[in-house]
XYZ file of C-alpha atoms in Angstrom:
726
model
C 0.147 -0.049 0.548
C 2.488 2.484 0.609
C 5.065 1.771 -2.180
C 1.595 2.534 -4.801
C 1.334 5.739 -1.984
C 5.040 7.045 -3.145
C 4.183 5.687 -7.126
C 1.403 7.820 -6.947
C 3.078 10.800 -4.685
C 5.721 11.220 -7.283
C 3.277 11.024 -10.261
C 1.984 13.813 -9.021
C 4.461 16.080 -8.135
C 6.121 15.144 -11.320
C 3.676 16.846 -12.648
C 3.705 19.884 -10.463
C 7.887 20.171 -11.913
C 6.738 20.102 -15.011
C 4.257 22.523 -14.867
C 6.400 24.448 -12.856
C 8.978 24.109 -15.580
C 6.796 25.444 -18.506
C 5.261 28.205 -16.755
C 9.454 29.455 -16.069
C 9.286 29.095 -20.177
C 6.739 31.668 -20.773
C 7.291 35.381 -22.273
C 4.674 37.010 -20.554
C 3.655 39.905 -22.684
C 3.514 43.448 -22.359
C 0.482 45.804 -22.911
C 1.823 49.891 -22.927
C -1.367 52.642 -22.653
C -1.233 55.615 -23.075
C -3.625 58.160 -22.222
C -5.200 60.894 -24.441
C -4.107 65.031 -23.077
C -2.616 66.866 -26.754
C 0.610 68.553 -26.147
C 0.824 67.138 -22.862
C 0.865 63.845 -25.239
C 4.290 64.746 -25.814
C 5.589 63.565 -23.337
C 5.018 59.531 -24.386
C 7.583 59.855 -26.915
C 9.899 61.240 -24.180
C 8.815 57.707 -21.663
C 9.256 54.883 -25.169
C 13.156 56.865 -25.168
C 13.552 55.924 -22.082
C 12.264 52.170 -21.645
C 14.433 51.737 -25.247
C 17.488 52.957 -23.565
C 16.999 49.150 -20.654
C 15.661 46.606 -24.570
C 11.986 47.089 -23.182
C 8.993 47.256 -26.242
C 5.901 46.742 -25.791
C 3.986 43.346 -27.379
C 0.238 45.393 -27.485
C -0.022 49.068 -27.927
C -3.343 50.574 -27.001
C -4.144 54.928 -27.223
C -6.473 57.314 -27.218
C -6.501 61.299 -28.503
C -2.806 61.988 -28.998
C -2.111 58.469 -27.772
C -3.015 56.959 -29.292
C -1.309 59.594 -32.873
C 2.292 58.863 -30.921
C 0.671 54.898 -30.261
C -0.005 53.793 -33.876
C 3.457 55.467 -35.578
C 5.162 53.574 -32.831
C 3.381 50.398 -33.647
C 3.855 50.619 -37.311
C 7.725 51.153 -36.807
C 8.211 55.033 -36.641
C 10.896 55.397 -33.701
C 11.104 57.624 -30.707
C 13.405 59.978 -32.000
C 11.447 59.701 -35.133
C 8.310 60.787 -33.764
C 9.809 63.961 -31.741
C 11.165 64.856 -35.665
C 8.030 64.680 -36.299
C 6.242 67.023 -33.539
C 8.935 69.517 -34.305
C 9.298 69.730 -37.568
C 4.941 70.445 -38.343
C 3.132 73.569 -37.134
C 0.560 72.568 -34.650
C -0.973 75.251 -35.403
C -1.322 74.450 -38.740
C -2.649 70.678 -38.460
C -5.110 71.221 -35.903
C -6.722 74.793 -36.739
C -6.828 73.825 -40.399
C -5.512 76.113 -41.709
C -5.409 77.092 -45.124
C -1.197 78.361 -46.135
C -2.128 81.769 -47.587
C 0.871 80.915 -50.118
C -1.984 77.707 -50.972
C -5.063 80.624 -52.156
C -5.773 81.100 -54.963
C -4.119 85.005 -56.389
C -7.755 86.985 -56.946
C -10.332 85.699 -54.021
C -11.541 88.334 -51.822
C -9.794 85.413 -49.101
C -6.423 85.376 -50.399
C -6.494 88.102 -46.821
C -8.406 87.222 -44.188
C -11.275 90.238 -44.180
C -13.861 89.073 -41.205
C -14.059 88.021 -37.851
C -16.974 85.389 -37.822
C -17.559 83.128 -40.481
C -21.299 81.606 -41.069
C -21.777 78.695 -43.138
C -24.741 78.587 -45.637
C -27.284 75.790 -46.574
C -28.514 77.275 -50.183
C -28.760 81.281 -48.413
C -30.278 79.887 -45.490
C -27.161 80.226 -42.217
C -26.477 76.463 -40.691
C -23.928 75.618 -38.170
C -21.478 73.600 -38.755
C -20.280 70.862 -36.019
C -17.438 71.885 -35.399
C -15.370 74.964 -35.798
C -12.634 72.294 -38.064
C -13.476 70.331 -40.402
C -10.040 67.978 -39.615
C -8.389 68.353 -42.919
C -4.755 69.163 -42.575
C -4.370 66.758 -39.419
C -6.298 63.744 -41.573
C -3.565 64.787 -44.186
C -0.727 63.637 -42.142
C -1.645 60.289 -40.550
C -2.287 59.339 -44.544
C 1.221 60.547 -45.782
C 3.107 59.102 -42.554
C 1.702 55.674 -42.566
C 0.522 55.641 -46.100
C 2.245 52.027 -47.008
C -0.539 51.180 -44.430
C -3.734 53.149 -45.738
C -5.637 50.082 -46.286
C -7.923 47.927 -45.095
C -6.073 45.254 -42.275
C -6.581 43.964 -39.137
C -4.515 46.305 -36.141
C -2.882 42.867 -34.454
C -0.385 42.191 -38.429
C 0.836 45.717 -37.890
C 4.227 45.521 -35.937
C 2.633 45.753 -32.843
C -0.020 44.523 -32.167
C -2.577 48.035 -32.276
C -5.938 49.738 -30.477
C -6.880 52.906 -30.824
C -10.417 54.610 -28.722
C -13.164 56.567 -30.108
C -16.235 57.179 -29.049
C -19.169 56.697 -30.995
C -21.025 60.129 -31.440
C -24.687 58.429 -31.311
C -24.833 55.740 -28.705
C -21.761 57.744 -26.832
C -20.573 54.053 -26.814
C -17.344 53.216 -27.145
C -15.142 52.325 -29.742
C -12.512 49.810 -29.581
C -10.362 50.314 -33.042
C -8.711 46.970 -33.952
C -9.532 46.378 -37.373
C -10.246 49.229 -40.435
C -7.575 52.014 -41.822
C -5.563 53.112 -39.656
C -5.710 56.551 -40.622
C -8.653 57.093 -40.581
C -9.048 55.646 -37.128
C -6.528 57.858 -35.669
C -8.264 60.370 -36.873
C -11.300 59.394 -35.177
C -9.163 58.939 -31.856
C -8.705 62.941 -32.216
C -11.850 64.414 -32.737
C -12.014 66.381 -29.992
C -15.576 68.019 -29.365
C -16.092 71.392 -30.345
C -12.612 71.339 -32.378
C -13.073 68.845 -35.420
C -16.017 68.354 -36.518
C -17.309 64.453 -36.050
C -15.189 61.901 -38.677
C -17.195 59.073 -39.679
C -16.190 55.431 -40.930
C -18.756 53.293 -42.366
C -22.043 55.597 -41.286
C -20.717 55.681 -37.842
C -19.891 58.961 -36.458
C -17.137 59.727 -33.493
C -15.318 62.259 -32.008
C -12.449 61.842 -29.324
C -11.780 58.722 -27.726
C -10.694 60.247 -25.016
C -15.013 61.198 -23.773
C -15.265 57.912 -22.864
C -12.320 56.108 -22.077
C -8.936 57.601 -21.724
C -6.908 55.596 -20.140
C -7.842 52.029 -21.572
C -6.356 50.245 -19.894
C -8.598 47.006 -19.739
C -8.593 46.526 -23.551
C -4.350 46.455 -22.592
C -5.932 43.378 -21.135
C -7.886 42.178 -23.214
C -5.924 42.036 -25.746
C -3.216 39.453 -23.339
C -0.967 41.888 -21.629
C 0.599 40.042 -18.322
C 2.277 43.089 -17.371
C 0.997 46.158 -18.335
C 2.512 50.305 -18.464
C -0.023 53.307 -18.015
C 1.415 56.458 -18.767
C -1.235 59.142 -17.954
C -1.235 63.059 -18.875
C -4.725 63.480 -18.798
C -7.013 65.841 -16.514
C -7.396 65.789 -13.546
C -10.385 66.690 -11.709
C -10.536 70.407 -10.205
C -10.282 70.899 -6.649
C -12.989 72.975 -4.412
C -10.568 75.751 -4.689
C -9.783 75.526 -8.181
C -13.461 75.991 -9.522
C -14.355 79.115 -9.790
C -15.404 80.186 -13.301
C -18.603 78.764 -15.349
C -15.689 77.171 -18.070
C -14.592 75.552 -15.494
C -17.486 73.892 -13.640
C -18.754 73.140 -16.954
C -15.653 70.923 -16.883
C -15.074 69.463 -14.555
C -19.833 68.867 -15.308
C -17.939 66.513 -18.075
C -15.828 65.120 -16.892
C -16.879 62.860 -14.083
C -17.707 59.928 -15.992
C -13.911 59.471 -17.217
C -12.896 60.389 -14.317
C -14.532 56.739 -12.481
C -13.293 54.913 -15.727
C -9.729 55.934 -15.056
C -9.762 55.743 -11.363
C -11.044 52.137 -12.279
C -8.473 51.444 -14.741
C -5.774 52.417 -13.030
C -5.781 49.346 -10.399
C -5.111 47.528 -13.400
C -2.092 49.188 -13.924
C 1.146 47.641 -13.083
C 3.640 50.557 -13.574
C 1.549 53.930 -13.499
C 4.015 56.932 -14.969
C 2.057 59.871 -14.470
C 4.457 63.036 -16.157
C 4.503 65.642 -14.515
C 2.718 68.250 -16.718
C 1.961 71.030 -14.278
C 1.948 73.868 -16.587
C 1.426 72.711 -20.155
C -1.630 73.270 -21.929
C -3.553 71.084 -24.140
C -2.687 72.906 -27.108
C 1.021 74.398 -25.920
C 2.849 72.539 -28.576
C 5.232 75.038 -28.562
C 8.115 73.401 -26.354
C 8.589 69.863 -26.845
C 12.267 68.495 -26.238
C 10.553 70.015 -22.499
C 7.961 67.928 -22.850
C 9.577 65.070 -23.877
C 11.722 65.517 -21.396
C 8.727 65.087 -18.231
C 8.297 62.274 -20.124
C 12.071 60.782 -19.801
C 12.156 62.603 -15.835
C 9.346 60.585 -14.794
C 10.508 57.562 -16.117
C 13.865 57.528 -14.729
C 11.818 57.123 -11.404
C 10.028 54.633 -12.290
C 12.210 52.429 -13.176
C 13.279 50.835 -10.487
C 9.612 49.752 -9.909
C 9.836 48.780 -13.090
C 12.799 46.579 -13.463
C 11.293 44.984 -10.095
C 8.090 43.367 -12.089
C 9.983 42.333 -14.944
C 12.585 40.865 -13.107
C 9.536 38.794 -11.213
C 7.918 37.856 -13.660
C 9.916 36.719 -16.340
C 9.956 39.619 -19.022
C 12.342 38.877 -21.492
C 14.075 42.328 -22.552
C 14.517 42.252 -27.063
C 17.585 44.123 -28.625
C 15.903 47.456 -30.483
C 16.246 48.024 -33.229
C 14.286 50.155 -34.725
C 13.668 50.595 -38.561
C 13.672 53.936 -40.659
C 10.152 54.536 -41.552
C 10.924 57.252 -45.166
C 10.172 60.757 -44.948
C 9.411 60.609 -48.133
C 8.326 58.631 -51.141
C 8.633 58.309 -54.668
C 4.990 58.785 -57.031
C 5.025 56.890 -59.872
C 1.358 57.700 -60.343
C -1.840 59.763 -59.259
C -5.115 58.633 -59.563
C -8.153 61.587 -58.958
C -11.159 58.979 -57.942
C -14.514 59.365 -59.510
C -16.882 61.024 -57.860
C -19.479 62.770 -60.079
C -21.711 60.559 -62.590
C -21.644 63.440 -64.311
C -18.728 63.151 -67.358
C -18.255 66.962 -68.651
C -18.222 67.603 -64.164
C -15.726 65.251 -63.764
C -13.311 65.995 -66.706
C -13.682 69.742 -64.033
C -12.970 68.688 -60.919
C -9.990 66.218 -62.941
C -8.252 68.901 -63.920
C -8.978 71.175 -61.210
C -7.907 69.066 -58.400
C -4.411 68.074 -61.307
C -3.856 71.435 -61.189
C -3.519 72.321 -57.460
C -1.294 68.952 -56.917
C 1.100 69.668 -59.971
C 2.509 66.290 -59.569
C 4.390 65.010 -62.692
C 4.771 61.597 -62.211
C 7.706 60.170 -61.664
C 8.188 62.594 -58.838
C 10.386 62.050 -54.940
C 8.295 64.075 -52.694
C 9.299 64.807 -48.751
C 5.951 64.753 -46.829
C 6.126 68.287 -46.052
C 6.093 69.344 -49.647
C 2.770 66.404 -50.933
C 1.157 67.494 -47.743
C 1.337 70.995 -48.543
C -0.117 69.988 -52.543
C -2.967 68.846 -51.000
C -3.457 71.429 -48.807
C -3.659 73.500 -52.206
C -5.924 71.576 -53.400
C -8.380 72.190 -49.617
C -7.296 75.650 -50.549
C -9.483 75.706 -53.304
C -12.694 75.770 -51.141
C -14.311 73.464 -53.153
C -13.414 70.355 -50.717
C -14.884 69.005 -47.595
C -12.907 66.721 -47.913
C -9.695 65.157 -48.949
C -8.482 62.037 -48.638
C -5.508 60.077 -49.655
C -4.525 56.503 -50.127
C -1.347 54.690 -51.577
C -0.753 51.805 -53.097
C 2.588 50.293 -52.736
C 5.457 48.349 -55.916
C 8.308 47.850 -54.877
C 9.130 51.019 -53.160
C 6.685 53.297 -55.522
C 3.399 54.527 -54.370
C 0.642 55.067 -56.838
C -1.406 58.200 -55.194
C -5.090 58.091 -54.945
C -6.627 60.930 -54.348
C -10.443 61.516 -53.576
C -13.222 64.200 -52.440
C -16.218 64.889 -51.227
C -17.055 68.149 -52.689
C -18.270 71.214 -51.096
C -21.648 71.723 -51.087
C -21.757 75.107 -47.921
C -21.746 78.408 -49.162
C -20.763 80.737 -46.244
C -21.193 84.304 -45.286
C -19.220 86.353 -43.334
C -19.017 89.864 -41.250
C -16.062 91.406 -40.665
C -15.335 95.052 -39.008
C -12.670 97.345 -38.456
C -12.098 101.782 -37.859
C -8.808 103.953 -38.633
C -8.505 107.731 -38.348
C -8.625 108.017 -42.266
C -12.292 105.603 -43.276
C -14.253 105.966 -39.916
C -16.146 102.560 -38.977
C -16.981 100.437 -41.387
C -18.366 97.490 -41.255
C -18.397 94.207 -43.466
C -20.968 91.739 -45.435
C -19.435 89.121 -47.273
C -21.378 86.158 -48.976
C -19.277 83.231 -50.921
C -20.722 81.012 -53.785
C -19.264 78.130 -55.656
C -20.448 76.776 -58.195
C -23.208 78.707 -59.343
C -23.581 77.811 -62.916
C -19.966 76.617 -63.391
C -18.186 74.312 -61.735
C -14.930 75.866 -60.819
C -16.202 79.122 -59.874
C -16.406 81.338 -57.007
C -19.195 84.348 -56.616
C -17.835 86.733 -54.171
C -20.720 89.142 -53.232
C -19.049 92.260 -50.206
C -21.257 95.152 -49.379
C -19.899 97.522 -46.327
C -21.455 100.056 -44.687
C -20.432 102.218 -42.304
C -18.542 106.058 -43.026
C -17.057 104.679 -46.416
C -18.998 102.760 -48.368
C -18.592 100.341 -50.880
C -20.396 97.116 -52.447
C -19.511 94.603 -55.444
C -19.153 91.928 -56.437
C -15.870 89.681 -57.933
C -16.853 85.673 -60.262
C -14.021 83.766 -60.929
C -14.317 80.480 -62.117
C -9.860 78.679 -61.409
C -9.062 76.282 -64.378
C -6.278 76.244 -62.634
C -2.806 77.148 -65.503
C -5.644 76.729 -67.964
C -7.211 79.810 -68.848
C -9.952 80.937 -66.716
C -12.741 83.965 -66.975
C -14.083 86.478 -64.326
C -16.396 90.022 -63.954
C -16.022 92.196 -61.566
C -17.382 95.339 -59.790
C -16.967 97.600 -56.839
C -18.032 100.876 -55.882
C -16.090 103.018 -53.106
C -17.148 106.467 -51.506
C -14.568 108.325 -49.255
C -13.617 111.614 -47.055
C -10.457 112.963 -48.537
C -9.349 116.491 -48.412
C -6.770 118.942 -49.756
C -4.413 120.856 -47.281
C -2.569 124.124 -47.453
C 0.408 124.669 -45.032
C -0.134 121.616 -43.582
C -3.309 122.243 -42.424
C -7.577 120.582 -44.106
C -7.596 123.476 -46.256
C -11.139 122.013 -47.532
C -13.065 118.703 -47.805
C -14.477 117.001 -50.987
C -16.311 113.133 -51.465
C -14.240 111.412 -53.684
C -16.225 108.874 -55.503
C -15.178 106.017 -57.768
C -17.248 102.958 -59.581
C -15.917 100.600 -62.364
C -17.294 96.991 -63.668
C -14.178 94.548 -65.863
C -14.319 91.857 -67.749
C -11.525 89.582 -67.578
C -9.799 86.318 -68.587
C -6.681 84.474 -66.305
C -4.772 82.203 -65.569
C -2.098 80.646 -62.737
C 0.691 80.260 -63.292
C 3.254 78.263 -61.781
C 2.653 77.999 -57.813
C 2.017 81.673 -56.841
C 1.600 83.351 -60.130
C -1.440 84.809 -62.288
C -2.112 86.376 -65.597
C -4.688 88.625 -66.440
C -5.812 90.806 -69.325
C -9.465 92.290 -69.662
C -11.164 95.095 -70.327
C -12.748 97.635 -67.981
C -14.973 100.446 -67.443
C -15.077 103.566 -64.884
C -16.660 106.201 -63.655
C -14.628 109.014 -60.467
C -16.684 111.985 -59.361
C -14.932 114.594 -56.500
C -17.040 117.283 -54.996
C -16.808 119.184 -52.658
C -19.271 119.474 -49.001
C -18.334 122.951 -48.793
C -19.245 125.995 -49.290
C -15.877 127.561 -51.097
C -13.955 124.870 -51.867
C -10.286 125.145 -53.614
C -9.854 123.081 -56.799
C -13.796 122.533 -58.836
C -14.781 119.544 -58.785
C -14.723 117.404 -60.814
C -16.492 114.390 -62.588
C -15.207 111.563 -65.337
C -16.003 108.470 -67.265
C -12.938 106.407 -68.843
C -12.811 102.673 -69.799
C -9.847 101.243 -70.942
C -7.447 97.845 -71.756
C -5.472 97.174 -69.422
C -2.700 93.978 -68.354
C -1.715 92.332 -65.114
C 0.974 89.430 -63.577
C 0.756 88.991 -59.558
C 2.371 87.049 -57.749
C 2.169 86.745 -53.802
C 4.112 84.173 -51.577
C 4.162 86.369 -47.974
C 3.661 83.527 -45.142
C 1.135 86.167 -43.263
C -0.385 89.176 -44.668
C -0.637 91.140 -42.102
C 2.606 90.165 -40.947
C 4.279 88.099 -42.631
C 7.882 86.252 -41.863
C 8.847 85.167 -45.484
C 7.987 85.700 -49.220
C 7.908 88.365 -51.796
C 4.517 89.949 -54.100
C 4.825 92.128 -56.808
C 2.290 93.305 -58.802
C 2.645 94.837 -62.386
C -0.068 96.692 -64.356
C -0.721 98.897 -67.794
C -3.443 99.844 -69.115
C -3.791 101.794 -72.054
C -7.114 104.573 -70.912
C -9.952 105.839 -73.378
C -12.155 109.163 -72.429
C -15.226 110.885 -74.286
C -13.002 112.861 -76.448
C -11.040 109.716 -77.518
C -7.974 111.074 -75.542
C -6.063 107.666 -75.125
C -3.777 108.091 -71.505
C -1.048 105.272 -70.738
C -0.766 104.048 -67.317
C 1.494 101.763 -66.069
C 2.756 100.504 -62.466
C 4.624 97.991 -60.141
C 4.945 97.745 -56.933
C 7.110 94.787 -55.665
C 8.603 93.958 -51.291
C 10.310 91.507 -49.960
C 10.925 89.650 -46.740
C 14.001 89.479 -45.161
C 14.242 87.188 -41.559
C 17.050 88.431 -39.669
C 16.720 86.459 -37.167
C 13.498 84.107 -36.124
C 12.062 87.737 -33.962
C 13.800 89.914 -36.588
C 12.023 90.863 -40.327
C 13.068 92.978 -42.170
C 10.950 94.047 -45.057
C 11.326 96.231 -47.965
C 8.884 98.363 -50.608
C 9.009 99.516 -54.155
C 6.796 101.385 -56.065
C 7.120 102.705 -59.659
C 4.250 104.568 -61.231
C 4.174 106.048 -64.559
C 2.270 107.567 -67.245
C 0.834 110.246 -69.947
C 0.942 114.126 -68.372
C -2.841 114.230 -69.014
C -3.381 111.438 -66.181
C -1.931 114.021 -64.119
C -5.898 115.602 -64.131
C -7.361 112.399 -63.775
C -9.051 108.935 -61.689
C -5.692 107.370 -62.395
C -2.910 110.738 -60.816
C -1.091 108.614 -58.318
C -1.723 110.455 -54.877
C 0.764 109.222 -52.277
C 0.722 110.345 -48.315
C -0.812 109.118 -44.785
C -0.345 105.542 -42.610
C -3.348 103.470 -44.204
C -3.497 100.940 -46.454
C -5.660 102.801 -50.456
C -9.091 101.654 -51.219
C -7.801 102.933 -55.083
C -4.310 100.406 -55.688
C -2.371 102.766 -57.662
C -2.723 105.096 -54.479
C 0.756 105.254 -51.873
C 0.316 105.399 -48.475
C 3.691 107.427 -47.150
C 4.712 108.060 -43.322
C 5.238 111.858 -42.971
C 2.556 113.212 -45.280
C -1.271 112.916 -44.485
C -3.676 111.297 -46.633
C -3.413 111.851 -50.585
C -1.812 114.508 -49.938
C 0.459 115.236 -52.845
C -0.343 113.411 -56.276
C 1.727 113.292 -59.656
C 1.565 111.417 -62.725
C 5.141 110.559 -62.156
C 5.917 108.853 -59.197
C 8.762 106.360 -56.914
C 9.015 105.553 -53.276
C 10.698 103.736 -51.901
C 10.015 101.877 -48.175
C 12.031 99.996 -45.569
C 10.808 98.439 -42.643
C 12.659 96.803 -39.621
C 10.473 95.485 -38.039
C 10.238 92.808 -34.035
C 8.087 90.667 -32.475
C 9.134 91.586 -29.025
C 6.735 89.328 -27.631
C 4.271 86.522 -28.675
C 1.954 88.185 -31.202
C 2.910 92.041 -30.560
C 5.872 93.925 -32.992
C 7.039 96.998 -33.537
C 7.867 98.701 -36.443
C 10.226 101.313 -37.673
C 9.861 102.868 -41.826
C 11.660 105.110 -43.468
C 10.115 106.725 -46.978
C 10.789 108.426 -49.852
C 9.413 109.518 -52.414
C 9.630 111.814 -55.827
C 7.063 113.298 -58.137
C 7.669 114.982 -60.827
C 4.962 115.546 -63.970
C 9.003 114.852 -66.309
C 9.043 110.352 -66.449
C 13.243 111.913 -67.426
C 13.118 114.400 -64.031
C 12.022 111.500 -61.783
C 14.814 110.224 -60.759
C 17.485 113.097 -61.864
C 16.182 116.359 -60.780
C 12.933 115.857 -58.763
C 10.289 119.184 -58.548
C 8.791 117.456 -55.986
C 10.497 115.467 -52.961
C 9.662 113.976 -50.036
C 10.571 111.558 -46.512
C 9.131 110.440 -43.602
C 9.669 108.048 -40.881
C 7.040 106.300 -38.479
C 7.335 104.525 -35.409
C 4.240 101.738 -35.354
C 3.563 98.658 -32.839
C 1.180 95.572 -33.589
C -0.974 93.867 -31.673
C -1.954 90.600 -33.703
C -5.739 90.421 -31.497
C -8.319 88.771 -32.851
C -10.516 91.070 -34.353
C -7.803 91.626 -37.098
C -4.817 94.324 -36.626
C -4.208 96.387 -33.525
C -1.321 98.761 -34.860
C -0.862 102.505 -33.374
C 1.554 104.502 -35.379
C 2.710 107.789 -35.085
C 4.799 109.541 -37.702
C 7.445 112.811 -38.590
C 8.511 114.227 -41.916
C 11.344 115.389 -42.836
C 10.799 118.828 -44.940
C 7.224 120.049 -43.103
C 8.943 118.786 -39.544
C 6.176 117.472 -38.742
C 4.253 114.778 -37.097
C 0.182 113.072 -37.250
C -1.705 109.981 -35.661
C -3.208 106.765 -35.806
C -4.923 103.716 -34.689
C -6.738 101.707 -36.429
C -8.435 98.307 -35.488
C -9.356 94.960 -37.103
C -8.342 93.436 -40.579
C -8.436 95.714 -43.815
C -11.223 95.807 -46.872
């Protein structure tokens, strides 16, 4: 009996030992969970850096919102160093705020220069409301290009590291765990910050930021099979009593209770909980990437002893980490524009428009940033709500497919401006696309106030092919004549014109225009006595113009060149023919990130008879001009002097001494003469002046306060303005 007992005991013991040996050979799976938190999520990169230094690389990765961005890129092979470079090399204001680069807005469209403070979508002619401040186009393009080899339906378990990301179904409020699909679309859905980005549609469902329902998804990592979980949490915490001191914080706190409870529960699933020091960093604080990454590294180092201890206890086998280099460029051998309309003629117009905007001639190698800029140019046409890409790899080359979602909404814009020359004015502007002809834009403008004007502009965009258009405008404002630097008489200045033209875009930023114009002009005194007679006249003219504009900002540019030249043959009722030719150019030179120098020159020459007409060149003042061949000049009053020939040179160093706050000094000289030959040798009139201007780039448009000084009369003048120019 004892013998049987011994044999049985030995058998059980051997099974136990074998099981224990098998268990000791089991390699535990490590899961990494990255929370959402906007720019604070950049700290995740610092965590990954420190883990990799110690041979620690996760077997599973789960992320929400910005954590999904970092986790998704890491899962497809981007190294922490590459991600750091991507974060630093991209303009996140541009990505998050759906910025259309100014260079990518057509010359000749009114919205080339921002002029409104409020925009409302129109459904036909009825006002409607957008589902978000931004469509998220730029961030979608960023994901599609960065994930170019994974831009097709797939199982996320097949990535280099199995991956999950979280979004919220905005219709049901339920959590959506993306385990398959198109990776860049899943990442875009996870980052759809409510009220900032429009909800993102996938398979007829609308999704917003996953942080609403699960900002710290350790439970998902556990469900994937993770034996050990490292959680990195950069999410917001509930405010304390003394911190709840505003309506915004009350609303924020009210909407955070549910997610706070979920996150608290999910923290208990962590084997290692890392909370980087994110004090003082906002969700939109993308300006100091290096500092945020450093904080992520520091928090990991503080926890590294516990990490090493737990990994050792669980028999975690460290890895030899050799990250592949994900190329930051791609070679495109073919571009396909997917059909979006059953109308063949319309499809041809759409294809021509997109092809012209892309300006890609395969085969060509483009950096990710270069391709992103080309897609921004397509989106910047404002004929599409969304531009999406797919890439098909062929031996390290790519066939790129472009799909667009047509824009069906129009726009209504409101602007406001005050300055001491034109007074207080309100802009009402409507934009209608694709009326009569696909690729057309109709702009209707009405300015109500002390200097009213109204008009329309209808243009067709056919890329490098010849398009056509028409515009009309009427201006009314007050001007003066001066004697001994004092106002002598006050006049009402009226000008109206209507034109027809053809135009073509050459290259990226150049436009050629040719057309005919009819214009009327009147100048009449609002006083009983005046020093010049009232005038009125009617003109007709043929014109040719060339324009190039690469300024990156209309008001405080950091780089770029602008040039416009125009020539007119002008006739009047007496069949007198005048010539009128002018050119204006300006270049921005960068001395340092905060110091720029803007140089500007203007040359206008014309027939002698122009001196008594609407087309005379007027100079003076510190403001913009509603008549395009008039010029500001510090030291002189608005339209104080003029002639049929003028030459002006200006230089303006500008210092951004604090974010969006500028000091600009301008020195300018001008020569005027009725004889073109004397303009550069012995001009009849010569003026010089300088000004000092403070500028602040406010949410209502530039606030500018200037003081100028004349080097001839030794007079000075004060000028103030607020609002975008229109």
